[in-house]
Short mmCIF file of C-alpha atoms in Angstrom, two decimals:
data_model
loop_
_atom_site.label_atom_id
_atom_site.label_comp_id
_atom_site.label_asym_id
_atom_site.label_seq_id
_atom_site.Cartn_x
_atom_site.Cartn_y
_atom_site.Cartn_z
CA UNK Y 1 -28.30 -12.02 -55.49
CA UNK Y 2 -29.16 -9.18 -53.40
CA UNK Y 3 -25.97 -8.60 -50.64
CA UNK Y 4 -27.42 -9.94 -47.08
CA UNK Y 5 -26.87 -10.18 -43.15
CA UNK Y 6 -28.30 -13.25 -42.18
CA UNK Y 7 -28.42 -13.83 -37.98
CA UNK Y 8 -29.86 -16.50 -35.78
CA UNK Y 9 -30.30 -15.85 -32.29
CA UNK Y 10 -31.21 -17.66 -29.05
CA UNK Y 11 -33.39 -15.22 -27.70
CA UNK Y 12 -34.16 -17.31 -24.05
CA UNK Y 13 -37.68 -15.69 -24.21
CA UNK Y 14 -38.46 -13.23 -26.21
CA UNK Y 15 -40.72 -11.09 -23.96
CA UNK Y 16 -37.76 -10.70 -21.12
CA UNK Y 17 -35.00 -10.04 -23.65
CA UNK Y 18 -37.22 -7.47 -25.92
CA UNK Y 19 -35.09 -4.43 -25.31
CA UNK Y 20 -32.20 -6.27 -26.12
CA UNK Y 21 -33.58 -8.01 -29.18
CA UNK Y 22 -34.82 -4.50 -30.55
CA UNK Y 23 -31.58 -2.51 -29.72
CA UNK Y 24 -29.42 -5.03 -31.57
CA UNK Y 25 -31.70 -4.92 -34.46
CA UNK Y 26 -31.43 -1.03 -34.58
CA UNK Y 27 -27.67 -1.17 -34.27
CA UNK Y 28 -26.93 -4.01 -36.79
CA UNK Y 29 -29.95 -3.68 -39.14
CA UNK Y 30 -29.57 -7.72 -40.04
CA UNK Y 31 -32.09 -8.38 -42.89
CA UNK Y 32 -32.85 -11.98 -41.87
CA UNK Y 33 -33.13 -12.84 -38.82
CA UNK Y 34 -34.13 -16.73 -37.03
CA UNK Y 35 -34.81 -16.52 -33.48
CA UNK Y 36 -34.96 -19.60 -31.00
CA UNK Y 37 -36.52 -20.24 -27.46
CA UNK Y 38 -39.35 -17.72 -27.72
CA UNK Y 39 -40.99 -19.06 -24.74
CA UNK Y 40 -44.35 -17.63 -25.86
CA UNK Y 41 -47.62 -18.19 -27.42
CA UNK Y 42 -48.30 -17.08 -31.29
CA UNK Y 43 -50.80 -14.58 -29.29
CA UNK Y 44 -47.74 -13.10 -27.19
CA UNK Y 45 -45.38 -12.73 -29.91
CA UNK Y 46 -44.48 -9.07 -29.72
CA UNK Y 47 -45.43 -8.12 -33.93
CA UNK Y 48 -46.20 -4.39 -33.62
CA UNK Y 49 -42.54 -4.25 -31.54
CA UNK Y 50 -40.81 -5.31 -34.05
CA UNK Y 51 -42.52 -3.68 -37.07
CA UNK Y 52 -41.84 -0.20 -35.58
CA UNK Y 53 -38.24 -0.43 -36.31
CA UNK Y 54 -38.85 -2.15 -39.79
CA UNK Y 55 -39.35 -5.72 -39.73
CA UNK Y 56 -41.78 -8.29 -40.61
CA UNK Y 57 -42.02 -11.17 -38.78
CA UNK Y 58 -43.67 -14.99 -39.09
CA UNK Y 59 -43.60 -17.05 -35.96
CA UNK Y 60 -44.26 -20.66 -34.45
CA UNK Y 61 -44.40 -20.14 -30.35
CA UNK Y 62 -44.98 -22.17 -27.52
CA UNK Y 63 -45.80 -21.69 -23.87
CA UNK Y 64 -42.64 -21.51 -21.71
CA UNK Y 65 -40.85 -23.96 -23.93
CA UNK Y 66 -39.39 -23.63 -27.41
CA UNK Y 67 -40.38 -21.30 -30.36
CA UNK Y 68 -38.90 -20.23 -33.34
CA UNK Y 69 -39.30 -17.01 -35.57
CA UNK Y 70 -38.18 -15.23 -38.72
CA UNK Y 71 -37.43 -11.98 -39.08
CA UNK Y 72 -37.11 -9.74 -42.20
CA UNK Y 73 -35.92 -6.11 -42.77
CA UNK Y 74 -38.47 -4.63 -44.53
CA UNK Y 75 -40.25 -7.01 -45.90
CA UNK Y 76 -42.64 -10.00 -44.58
CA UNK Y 77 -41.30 -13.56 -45.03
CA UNK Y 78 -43.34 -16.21 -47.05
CA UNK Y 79 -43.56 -19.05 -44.92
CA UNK Y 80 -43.13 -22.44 -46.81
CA UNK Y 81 -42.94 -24.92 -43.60
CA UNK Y 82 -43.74 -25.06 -40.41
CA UNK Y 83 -42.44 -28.41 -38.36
CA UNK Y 84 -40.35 -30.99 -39.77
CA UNK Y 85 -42.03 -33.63 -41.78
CA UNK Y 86 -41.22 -37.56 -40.35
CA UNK Y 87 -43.53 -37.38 -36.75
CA UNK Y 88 -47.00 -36.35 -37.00
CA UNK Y 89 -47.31 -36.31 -32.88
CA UNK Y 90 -44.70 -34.01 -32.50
CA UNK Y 91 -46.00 -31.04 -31.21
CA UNK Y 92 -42.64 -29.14 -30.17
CA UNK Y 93 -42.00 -25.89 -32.23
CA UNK Y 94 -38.92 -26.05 -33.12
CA UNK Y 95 -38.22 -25.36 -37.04
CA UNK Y 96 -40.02 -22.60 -39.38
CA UNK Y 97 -38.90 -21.92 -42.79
CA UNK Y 98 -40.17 -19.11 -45.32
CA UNK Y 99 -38.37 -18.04 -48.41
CA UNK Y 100 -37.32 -14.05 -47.92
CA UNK Y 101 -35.00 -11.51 -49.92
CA UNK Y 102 -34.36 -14.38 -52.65
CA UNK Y 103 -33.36 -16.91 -49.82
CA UNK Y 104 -34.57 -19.99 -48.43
CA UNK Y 105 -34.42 -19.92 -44.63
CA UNK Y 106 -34.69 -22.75 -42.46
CA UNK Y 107 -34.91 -21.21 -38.42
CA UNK Y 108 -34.34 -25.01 -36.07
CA UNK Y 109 -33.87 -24.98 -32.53
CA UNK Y 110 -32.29 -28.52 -31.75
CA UNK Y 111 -33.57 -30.45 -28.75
CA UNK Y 112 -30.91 -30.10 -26.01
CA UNK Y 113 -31.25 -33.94 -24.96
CA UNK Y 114 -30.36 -33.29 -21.54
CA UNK Y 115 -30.03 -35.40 -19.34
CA UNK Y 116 -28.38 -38.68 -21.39
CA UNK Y 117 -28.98 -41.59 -21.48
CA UNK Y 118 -32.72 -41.15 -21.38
CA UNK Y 119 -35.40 -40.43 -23.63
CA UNK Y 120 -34.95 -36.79 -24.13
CA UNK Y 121 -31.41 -37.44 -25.88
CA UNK Y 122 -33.14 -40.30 -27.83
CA UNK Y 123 -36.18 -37.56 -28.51
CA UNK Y 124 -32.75 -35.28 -29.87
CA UNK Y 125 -31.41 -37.89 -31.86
CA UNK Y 126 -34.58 -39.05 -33.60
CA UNK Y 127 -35.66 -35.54 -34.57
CA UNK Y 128 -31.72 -34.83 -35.77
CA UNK Y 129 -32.56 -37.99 -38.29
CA UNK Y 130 -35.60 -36.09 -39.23
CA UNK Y 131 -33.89 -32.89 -40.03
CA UNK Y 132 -30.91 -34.73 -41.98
CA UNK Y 133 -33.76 -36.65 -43.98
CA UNK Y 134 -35.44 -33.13 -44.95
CA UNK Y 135 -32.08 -31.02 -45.22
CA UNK Y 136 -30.69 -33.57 -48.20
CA UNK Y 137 -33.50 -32.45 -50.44
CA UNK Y 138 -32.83 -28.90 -49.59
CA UNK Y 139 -29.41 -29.13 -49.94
CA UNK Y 140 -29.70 -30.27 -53.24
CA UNK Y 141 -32.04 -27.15 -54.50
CA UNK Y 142 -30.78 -25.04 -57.07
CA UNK Y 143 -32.38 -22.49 -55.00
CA UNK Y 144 -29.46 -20.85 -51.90
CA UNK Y 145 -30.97 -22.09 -48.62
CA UNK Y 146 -29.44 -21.03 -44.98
CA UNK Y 147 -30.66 -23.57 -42.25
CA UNK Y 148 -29.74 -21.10 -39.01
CA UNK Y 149 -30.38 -22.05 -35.54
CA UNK Y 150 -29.50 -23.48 -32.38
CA UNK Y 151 -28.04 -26.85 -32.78
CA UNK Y 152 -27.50 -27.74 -29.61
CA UNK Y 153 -24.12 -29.61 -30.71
CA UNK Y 154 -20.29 -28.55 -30.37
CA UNK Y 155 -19.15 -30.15 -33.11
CA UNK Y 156 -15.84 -30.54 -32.28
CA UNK Y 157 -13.44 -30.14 -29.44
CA UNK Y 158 -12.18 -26.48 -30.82
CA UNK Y 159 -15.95 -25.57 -30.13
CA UNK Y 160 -15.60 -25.55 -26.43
CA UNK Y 161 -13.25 -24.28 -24.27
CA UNK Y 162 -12.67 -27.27 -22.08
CA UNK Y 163 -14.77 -30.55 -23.48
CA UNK Y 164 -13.99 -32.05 -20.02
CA UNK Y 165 -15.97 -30.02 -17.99
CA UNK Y 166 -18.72 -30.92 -20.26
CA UNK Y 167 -18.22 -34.66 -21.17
CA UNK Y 168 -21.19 -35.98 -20.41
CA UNK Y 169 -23.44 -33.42 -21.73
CA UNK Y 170 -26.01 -33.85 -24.70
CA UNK Y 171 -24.44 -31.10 -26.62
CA UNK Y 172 -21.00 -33.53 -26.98
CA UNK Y 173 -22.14 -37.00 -27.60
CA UNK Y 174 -20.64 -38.80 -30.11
CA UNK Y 175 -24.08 -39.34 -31.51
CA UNK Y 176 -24.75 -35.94 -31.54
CA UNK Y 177 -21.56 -34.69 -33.57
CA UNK Y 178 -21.86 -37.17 -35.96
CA UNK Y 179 -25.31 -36.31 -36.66
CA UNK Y 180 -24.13 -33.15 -37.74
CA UNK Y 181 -21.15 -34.61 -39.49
CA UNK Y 182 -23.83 -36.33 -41.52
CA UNK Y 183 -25.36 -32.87 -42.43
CA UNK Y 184 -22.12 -31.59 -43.37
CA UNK Y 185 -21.43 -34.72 -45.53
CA UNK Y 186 -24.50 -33.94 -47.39
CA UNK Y 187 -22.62 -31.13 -49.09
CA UNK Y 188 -23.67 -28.10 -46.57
CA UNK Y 189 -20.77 -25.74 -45.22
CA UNK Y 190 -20.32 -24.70 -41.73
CA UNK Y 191 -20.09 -20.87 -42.60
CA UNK Y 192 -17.92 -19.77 -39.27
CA UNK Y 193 -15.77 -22.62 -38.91
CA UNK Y 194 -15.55 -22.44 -43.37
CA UNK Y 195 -14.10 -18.34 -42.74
CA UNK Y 196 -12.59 -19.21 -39.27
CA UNK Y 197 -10.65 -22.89 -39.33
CA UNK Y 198 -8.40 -22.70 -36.87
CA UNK Y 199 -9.83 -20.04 -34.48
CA UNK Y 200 -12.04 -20.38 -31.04
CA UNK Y 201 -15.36 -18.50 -31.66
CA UNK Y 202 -18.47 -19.30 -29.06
CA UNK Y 203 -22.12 -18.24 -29.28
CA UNK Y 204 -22.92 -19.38 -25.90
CA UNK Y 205 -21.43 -18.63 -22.81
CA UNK Y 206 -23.75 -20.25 -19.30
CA UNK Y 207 -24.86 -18.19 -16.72
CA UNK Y 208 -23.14 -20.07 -14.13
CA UNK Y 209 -19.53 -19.97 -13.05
CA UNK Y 210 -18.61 -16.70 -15.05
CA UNK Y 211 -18.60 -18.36 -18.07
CA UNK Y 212 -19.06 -14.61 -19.45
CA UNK Y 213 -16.64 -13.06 -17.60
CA UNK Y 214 -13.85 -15.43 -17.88
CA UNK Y 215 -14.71 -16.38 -21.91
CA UNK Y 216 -15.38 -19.98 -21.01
CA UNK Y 217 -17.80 -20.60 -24.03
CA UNK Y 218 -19.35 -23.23 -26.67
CA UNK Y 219 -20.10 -22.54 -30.62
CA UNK Y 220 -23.62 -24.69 -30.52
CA UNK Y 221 -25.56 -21.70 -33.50
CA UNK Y 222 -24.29 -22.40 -36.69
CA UNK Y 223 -25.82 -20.96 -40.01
CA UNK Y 224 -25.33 -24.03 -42.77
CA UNK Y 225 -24.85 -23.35 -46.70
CA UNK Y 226 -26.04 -25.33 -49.09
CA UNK Y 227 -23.87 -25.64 -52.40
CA UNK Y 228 -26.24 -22.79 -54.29
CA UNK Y 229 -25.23 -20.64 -51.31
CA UNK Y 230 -22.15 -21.04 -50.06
CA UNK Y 231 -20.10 -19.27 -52.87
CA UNK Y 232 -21.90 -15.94 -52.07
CA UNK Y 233 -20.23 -16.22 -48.01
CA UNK Y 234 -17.86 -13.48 -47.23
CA UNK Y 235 -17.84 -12.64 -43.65
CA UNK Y 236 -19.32 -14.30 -40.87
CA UNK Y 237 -19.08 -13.61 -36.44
CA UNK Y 238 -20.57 -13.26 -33.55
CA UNK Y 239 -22.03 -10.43 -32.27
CA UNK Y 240 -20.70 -11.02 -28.34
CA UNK Y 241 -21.75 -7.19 -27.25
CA UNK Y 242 -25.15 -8.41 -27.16
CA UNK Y 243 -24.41 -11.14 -24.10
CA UNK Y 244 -22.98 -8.01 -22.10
CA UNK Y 245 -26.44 -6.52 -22.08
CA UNK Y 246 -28.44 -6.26 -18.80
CA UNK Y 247 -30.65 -9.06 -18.52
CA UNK Y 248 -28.69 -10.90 -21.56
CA UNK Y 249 -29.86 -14.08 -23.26
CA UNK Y 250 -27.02 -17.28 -22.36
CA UNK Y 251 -26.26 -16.48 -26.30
CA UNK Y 252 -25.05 -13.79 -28.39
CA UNK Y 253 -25.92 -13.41 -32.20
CA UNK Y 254 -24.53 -15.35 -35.07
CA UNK Y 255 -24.21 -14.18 -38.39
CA UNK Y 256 -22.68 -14.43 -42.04
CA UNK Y 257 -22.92 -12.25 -44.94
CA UNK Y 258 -23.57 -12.97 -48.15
CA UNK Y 259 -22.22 -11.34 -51.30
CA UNK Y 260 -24.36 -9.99 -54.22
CA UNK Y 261 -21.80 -12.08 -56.34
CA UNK Y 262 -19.91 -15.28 -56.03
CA UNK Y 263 -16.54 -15.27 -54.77
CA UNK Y 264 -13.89 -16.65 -56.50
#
């Protein structure tokens, strides 16, 4: 398999946070890219942008809400799906998948479910079943298939750098973590927290409160492995620079690495 960055990025609208977007892009040179919260229409997607510093680009936008995107260096992705199967009303985009440099790449931006109890945490948790329904037949492909995104879910308390200040949030729920306990039961591996056990890494730090400045962050953008996959991880972080950025997105860039051969 060819070696590959793979990165999935909140992007909290993609028009505002352009210069940022393309000046990460430049300095990294990630070959796959998913992007969340493009807050855009498919006519508003900024294409031309992001072909003039190499990459191709498939898309699934939204006015002000939502949105998803892949990105590939030097090359255009094949898309395969967009929206998860299961609700024929649902008109939300949220997931996109296309198969790109010999990869299967599933881009999902979670529903937040904020505020719970109500019915956009059941919305969350309904559309969660959904995406563990369609993820066990992926994860079973002989085929390696990354599904990267937002999750909206700490999945445990070392996610979070104080789960009391955030106890009744969506993002903690017991329903919510073991939702993705269920995912991760299915045989997929947590790439950050699979290189990184025992160490506090966040992808999201709020705008309020200095939550930047003072570190107080939440790992809710986790790039999952599926068995044909996972043996080609090597490295895996964050790329936190990006959140220090004028006009920054509330989250940085995830990413993992994957080797051209397996590791042992």
């Amino acid at each position: 398999m060819k070696k590959l960055r793979i990165a999935t990025f909140n992007i909290n609208g993609i028009r505002a946070r352009l210069p940022n977007l393309l000046e990460w892009l430049e300095r990294e040179k990630p070959d796959i890219v998913c992007l969340q919260e493009l807050k855009a229409l498919d006519k508003d997607f900024p294409a031309a942008e992001l072909e003039s510093v190499g990459y191709g680009a498939i898309w699934h936008g939204q006015a002000s809400w939502n949105g998803v995107a892949i990105l590939a260096r030097d090359a255009q992705p094949l898309e395969s799906r967009r929206g998860l199967p299961g609700d024929e009303d649902d008109s939300h985009s949220r997931y996109l998948e296309a198969a790109v440099h010999g990869v299967l790449v599933g881009c999902l931006y979670l529903p937040n479910g904020n505020p719970q109890p109500g019915p956009k945490f059941d919305y969350k948790l309904a559309w969660f079943e959904r995406l563990i329904d369609y993820a066990q037949a992926l994860q079973a492909s002989d085929h390696p298939v990354v599904l990267a995104g937002d999750y909206n879910v700490v999945p445990t308390d070392m996610d979070i750098y104080n789960p009391r200040s955030w106890l009744k949030d969506a993002l903690l729920q017991p329903e919510s973590r073991e939702c993705y306990q269920r995912l991760l039961d299915q045989g997929w591996t947590d790439s950050l927290r699979h290189l990184y056990p025992d160490e506090r890494i966040y992808t999201f730090w709020d705008y309020f409160r200095q939550h930047w400045q003072k570190n107080s962050g939440l790992r809710i953008d986790h790039l999952l492995l599926n068995p044909a996959a996972s043996p080609y991880l090597s490295e895996a972080g964050v790329d936190a620079w990006v959140r220090n950025q004028p006009h920054p997105s509330d989250h940085a860039p995830t990413w993992i690495r994957l080797a051209s051969r397996k590791r042992r």
